[in-house]
Tab-separated table of C-alpha atoms in Angstrom:
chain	number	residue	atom	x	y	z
A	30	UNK	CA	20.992	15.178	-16.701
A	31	UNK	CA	21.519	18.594	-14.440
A	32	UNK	CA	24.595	17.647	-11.935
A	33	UNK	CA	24.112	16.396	-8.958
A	34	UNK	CA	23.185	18.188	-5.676
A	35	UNK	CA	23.104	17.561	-2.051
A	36	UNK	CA	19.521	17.619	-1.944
A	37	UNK	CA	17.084	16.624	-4.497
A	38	UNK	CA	14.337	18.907	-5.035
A	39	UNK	CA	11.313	16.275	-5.293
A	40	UNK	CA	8.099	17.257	-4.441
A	41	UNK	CA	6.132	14.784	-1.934
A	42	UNK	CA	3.046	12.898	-3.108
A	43	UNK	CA	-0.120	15.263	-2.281
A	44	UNK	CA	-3.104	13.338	-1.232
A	45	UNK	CA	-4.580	14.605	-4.383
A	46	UNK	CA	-1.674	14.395	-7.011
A	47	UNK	CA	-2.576	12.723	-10.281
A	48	UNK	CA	0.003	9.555	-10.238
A	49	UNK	CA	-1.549	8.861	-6.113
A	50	UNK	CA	-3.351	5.253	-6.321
A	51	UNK	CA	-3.704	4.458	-2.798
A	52	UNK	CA	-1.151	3.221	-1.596
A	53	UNK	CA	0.472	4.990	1.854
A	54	UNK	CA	3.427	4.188	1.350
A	55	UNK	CA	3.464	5.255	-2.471
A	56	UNK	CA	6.787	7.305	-3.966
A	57	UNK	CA	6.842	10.296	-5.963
A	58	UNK	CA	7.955	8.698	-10.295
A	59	UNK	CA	10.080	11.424	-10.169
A	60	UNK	CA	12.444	10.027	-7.140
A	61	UNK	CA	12.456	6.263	-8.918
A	62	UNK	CA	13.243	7.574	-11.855
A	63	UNK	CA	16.122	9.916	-10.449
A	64	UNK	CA	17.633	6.998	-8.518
A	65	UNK	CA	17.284	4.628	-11.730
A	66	UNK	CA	18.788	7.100	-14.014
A	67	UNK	CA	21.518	7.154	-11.337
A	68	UNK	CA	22.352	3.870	-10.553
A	69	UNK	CA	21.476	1.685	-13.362
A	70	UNK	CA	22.787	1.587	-16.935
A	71	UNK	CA	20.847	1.845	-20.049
A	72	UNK	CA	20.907	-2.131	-20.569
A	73	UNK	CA	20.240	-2.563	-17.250
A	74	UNK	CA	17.118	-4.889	-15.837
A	75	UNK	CA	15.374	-3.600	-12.669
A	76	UNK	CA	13.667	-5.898	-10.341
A	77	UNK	CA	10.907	-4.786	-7.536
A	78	UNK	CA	10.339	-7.967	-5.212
A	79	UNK	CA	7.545	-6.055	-3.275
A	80	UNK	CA	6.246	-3.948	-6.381
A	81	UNK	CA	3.387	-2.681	-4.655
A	82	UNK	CA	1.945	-0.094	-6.655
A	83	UNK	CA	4.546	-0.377	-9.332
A	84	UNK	CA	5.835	2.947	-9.408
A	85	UNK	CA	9.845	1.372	-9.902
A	86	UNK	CA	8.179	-0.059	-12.968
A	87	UNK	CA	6.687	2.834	-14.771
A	88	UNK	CA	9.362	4.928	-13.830
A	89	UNK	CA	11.772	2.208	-15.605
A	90	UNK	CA	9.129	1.628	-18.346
A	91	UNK	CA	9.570	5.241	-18.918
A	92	UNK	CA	13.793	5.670	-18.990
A	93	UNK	CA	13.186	2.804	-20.761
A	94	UNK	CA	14.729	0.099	-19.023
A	95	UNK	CA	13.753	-3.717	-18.955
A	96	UNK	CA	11.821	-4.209	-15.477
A	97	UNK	CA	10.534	-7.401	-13.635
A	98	UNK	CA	7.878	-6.623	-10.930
A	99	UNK	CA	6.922	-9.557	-7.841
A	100	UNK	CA	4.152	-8.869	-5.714
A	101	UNK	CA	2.241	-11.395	-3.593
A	102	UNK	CA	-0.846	-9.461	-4.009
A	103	UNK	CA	-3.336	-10.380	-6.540
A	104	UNK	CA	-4.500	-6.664	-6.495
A	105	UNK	CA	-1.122	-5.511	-6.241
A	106	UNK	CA	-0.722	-7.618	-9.806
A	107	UNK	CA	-3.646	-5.780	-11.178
A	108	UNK	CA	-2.568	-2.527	-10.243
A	109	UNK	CA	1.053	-3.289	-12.187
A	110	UNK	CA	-0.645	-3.713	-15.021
A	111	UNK	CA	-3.635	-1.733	-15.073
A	112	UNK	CA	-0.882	1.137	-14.889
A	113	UNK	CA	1.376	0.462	-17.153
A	114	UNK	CA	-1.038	-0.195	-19.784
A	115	UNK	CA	-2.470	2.842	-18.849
A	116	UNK	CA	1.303	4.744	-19.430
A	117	UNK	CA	2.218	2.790	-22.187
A	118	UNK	CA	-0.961	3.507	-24.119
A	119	UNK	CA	-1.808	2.152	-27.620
A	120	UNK	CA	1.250	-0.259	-28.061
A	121	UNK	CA	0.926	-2.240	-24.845
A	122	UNK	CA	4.202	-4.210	-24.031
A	123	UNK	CA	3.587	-6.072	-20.763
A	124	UNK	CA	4.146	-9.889	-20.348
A	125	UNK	CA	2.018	-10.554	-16.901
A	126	UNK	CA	1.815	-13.862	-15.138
A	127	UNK	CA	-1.205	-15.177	-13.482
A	128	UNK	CA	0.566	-17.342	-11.081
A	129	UNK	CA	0.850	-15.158	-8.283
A	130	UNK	CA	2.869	-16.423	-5.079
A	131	UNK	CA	1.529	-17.333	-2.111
A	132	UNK	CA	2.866	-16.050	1.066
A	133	UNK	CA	4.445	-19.080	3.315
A	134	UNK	CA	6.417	-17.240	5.836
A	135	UNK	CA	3.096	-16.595	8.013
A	136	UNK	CA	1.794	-19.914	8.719
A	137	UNK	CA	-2.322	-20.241	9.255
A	138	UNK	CA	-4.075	-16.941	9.031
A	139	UNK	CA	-7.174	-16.986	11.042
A	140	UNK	CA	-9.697	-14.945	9.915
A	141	UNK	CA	-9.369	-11.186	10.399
A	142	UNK	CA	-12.146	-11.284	13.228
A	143	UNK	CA	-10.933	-13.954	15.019
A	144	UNK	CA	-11.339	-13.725	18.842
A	145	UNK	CA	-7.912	-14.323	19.163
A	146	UNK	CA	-7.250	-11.104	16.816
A	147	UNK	CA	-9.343	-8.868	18.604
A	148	UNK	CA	-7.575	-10.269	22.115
A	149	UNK	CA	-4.248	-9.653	20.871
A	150	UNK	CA	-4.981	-6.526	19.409
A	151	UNK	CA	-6.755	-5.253	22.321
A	152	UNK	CA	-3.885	-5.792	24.635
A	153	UNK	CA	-1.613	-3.808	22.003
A	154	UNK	CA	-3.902	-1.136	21.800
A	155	UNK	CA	-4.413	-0.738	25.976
A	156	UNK	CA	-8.040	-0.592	24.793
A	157	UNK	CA	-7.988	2.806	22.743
A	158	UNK	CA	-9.349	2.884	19.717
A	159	UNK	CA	-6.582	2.993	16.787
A	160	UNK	CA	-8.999	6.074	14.912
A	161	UNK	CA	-10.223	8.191	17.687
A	162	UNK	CA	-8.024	7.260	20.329
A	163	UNK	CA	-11.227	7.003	23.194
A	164	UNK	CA	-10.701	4.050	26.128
A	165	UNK	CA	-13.514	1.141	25.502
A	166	UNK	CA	-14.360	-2.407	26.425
A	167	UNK	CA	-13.131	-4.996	24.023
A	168	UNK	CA	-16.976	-5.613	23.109
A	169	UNK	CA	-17.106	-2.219	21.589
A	170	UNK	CA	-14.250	-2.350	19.703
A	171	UNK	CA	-14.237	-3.836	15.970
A	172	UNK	CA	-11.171	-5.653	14.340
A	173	UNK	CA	-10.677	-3.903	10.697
A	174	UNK	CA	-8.264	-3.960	8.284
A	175	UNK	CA	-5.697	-1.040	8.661
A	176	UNK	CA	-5.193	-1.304	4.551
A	177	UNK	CA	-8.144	-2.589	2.687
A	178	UNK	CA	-8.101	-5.740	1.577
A	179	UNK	CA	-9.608	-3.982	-1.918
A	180	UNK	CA	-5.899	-2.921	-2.430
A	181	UNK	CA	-3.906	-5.380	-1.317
A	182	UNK	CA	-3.854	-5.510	2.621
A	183	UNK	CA	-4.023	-9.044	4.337
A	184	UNK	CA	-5.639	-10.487	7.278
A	185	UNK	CA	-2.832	-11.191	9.122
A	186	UNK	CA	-2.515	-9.638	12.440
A	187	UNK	CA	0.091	-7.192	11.258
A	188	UNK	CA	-2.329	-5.297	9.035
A	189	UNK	CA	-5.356	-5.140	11.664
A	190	UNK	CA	-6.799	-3.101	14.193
A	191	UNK	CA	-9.474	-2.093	16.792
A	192	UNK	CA	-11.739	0.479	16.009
A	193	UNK	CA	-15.030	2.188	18.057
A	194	UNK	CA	-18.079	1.613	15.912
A	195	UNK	CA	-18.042	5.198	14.866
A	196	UNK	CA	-14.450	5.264	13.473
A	197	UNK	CA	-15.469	2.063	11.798
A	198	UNK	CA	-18.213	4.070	10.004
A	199	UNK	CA	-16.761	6.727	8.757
A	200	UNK	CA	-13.129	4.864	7.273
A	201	UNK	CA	-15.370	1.859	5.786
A	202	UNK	CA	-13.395	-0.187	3.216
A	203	UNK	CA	-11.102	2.670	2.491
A	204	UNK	CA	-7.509	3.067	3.819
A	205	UNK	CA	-7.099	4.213	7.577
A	206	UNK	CA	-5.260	6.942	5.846
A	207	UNK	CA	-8.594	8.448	4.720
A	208	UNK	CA	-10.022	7.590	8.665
A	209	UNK	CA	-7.248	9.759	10.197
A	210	UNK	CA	-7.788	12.574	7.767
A	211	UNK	CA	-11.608	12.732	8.507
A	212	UNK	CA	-11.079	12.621	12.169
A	213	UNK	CA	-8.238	15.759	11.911
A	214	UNK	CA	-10.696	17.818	9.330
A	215	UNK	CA	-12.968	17.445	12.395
């Protein structure tokens, strides 16, 4: 390993780089793997409570270190080990429960459009839309997920917001991410 500078020289994740699965809040392998190589030893055993996308994991699959990955998504779960099948190729070594947890800490969950969702929201928001950013009445404004439920984002309030029709439209069941990046190119 090259010695160690004040500044690490990592590039960022470019919406189009070849490791990018979705996820907004995704990390560059090279980082993980610079901060496990630095911090854990070679017998070490990392552990990701919130694994998302698993990049911790392939980047300790790939020192190699021993790795345990907890997610409370059931896609999040798939994604952990549709990649590191996928980077482990031929001679798969994964061990991957089914029993995923269930999230406790949040009580009921109505669902996402709930009147009392779109109220709530709608007072948060001052009325604008979350895409465009345009003033409407709350019966022009949709509740939608701000990460699809496809890839792992929940109903709960946290994860939801008001769009105008239009917005709605043109982000569909894809991140809002891909909404905001439509509505700059425009």
């Amino acid at each position: 390993m090259a010695s160690m500078r004040d500044v690490w020289d990592i590039t960022a994740l470019g919406r189009s780089a070849k490791e990018r699965v979705g996820y907004p809040t995704q990390k560059p392998l090279a980082l993980l793997k610079r901060i496990l190589e630095a911090s854990l030893p070679a017998d070490g055993i990392v552990l990701d409570p919130f694994c998302g996308c698993a990049t911790t994991l392939v980047a300790a699959d790939r020192l190699p270190r021993d790795w345990i990955g907890i997610d409370v998504s059931p896609k999040a779960a798939e994604l952990v080990v549709d990649r590191i099948k996928k980077d482990q190729g031929l001679f798969q070594d994964i061990t991957h429960r089914t029993d995923t947890p269930k999230r406790t800490d949040l009580g009921d969950i109505p669902r996402y459009n709930a009147p009392e969702n779109k109220q709530q929201l709608y007072g948060k928001q001052d009325g604008y839309c979350h895409g465009c950013k345009e003033h409407f009445r709350s019966e022009h404004l949709e509740v939608d997920h701000i990460i699809a439920t496809s890839v792992g984002g929940t109903d709960h309030v946290s994860n939801l917001q008001l769009l105008c029709g239009h917005c709605n439209r043109i982000k569909g069941n894809r991140g809002q991410e891909y909404l905001l990046s439509r509505l700059n190119a425009a």
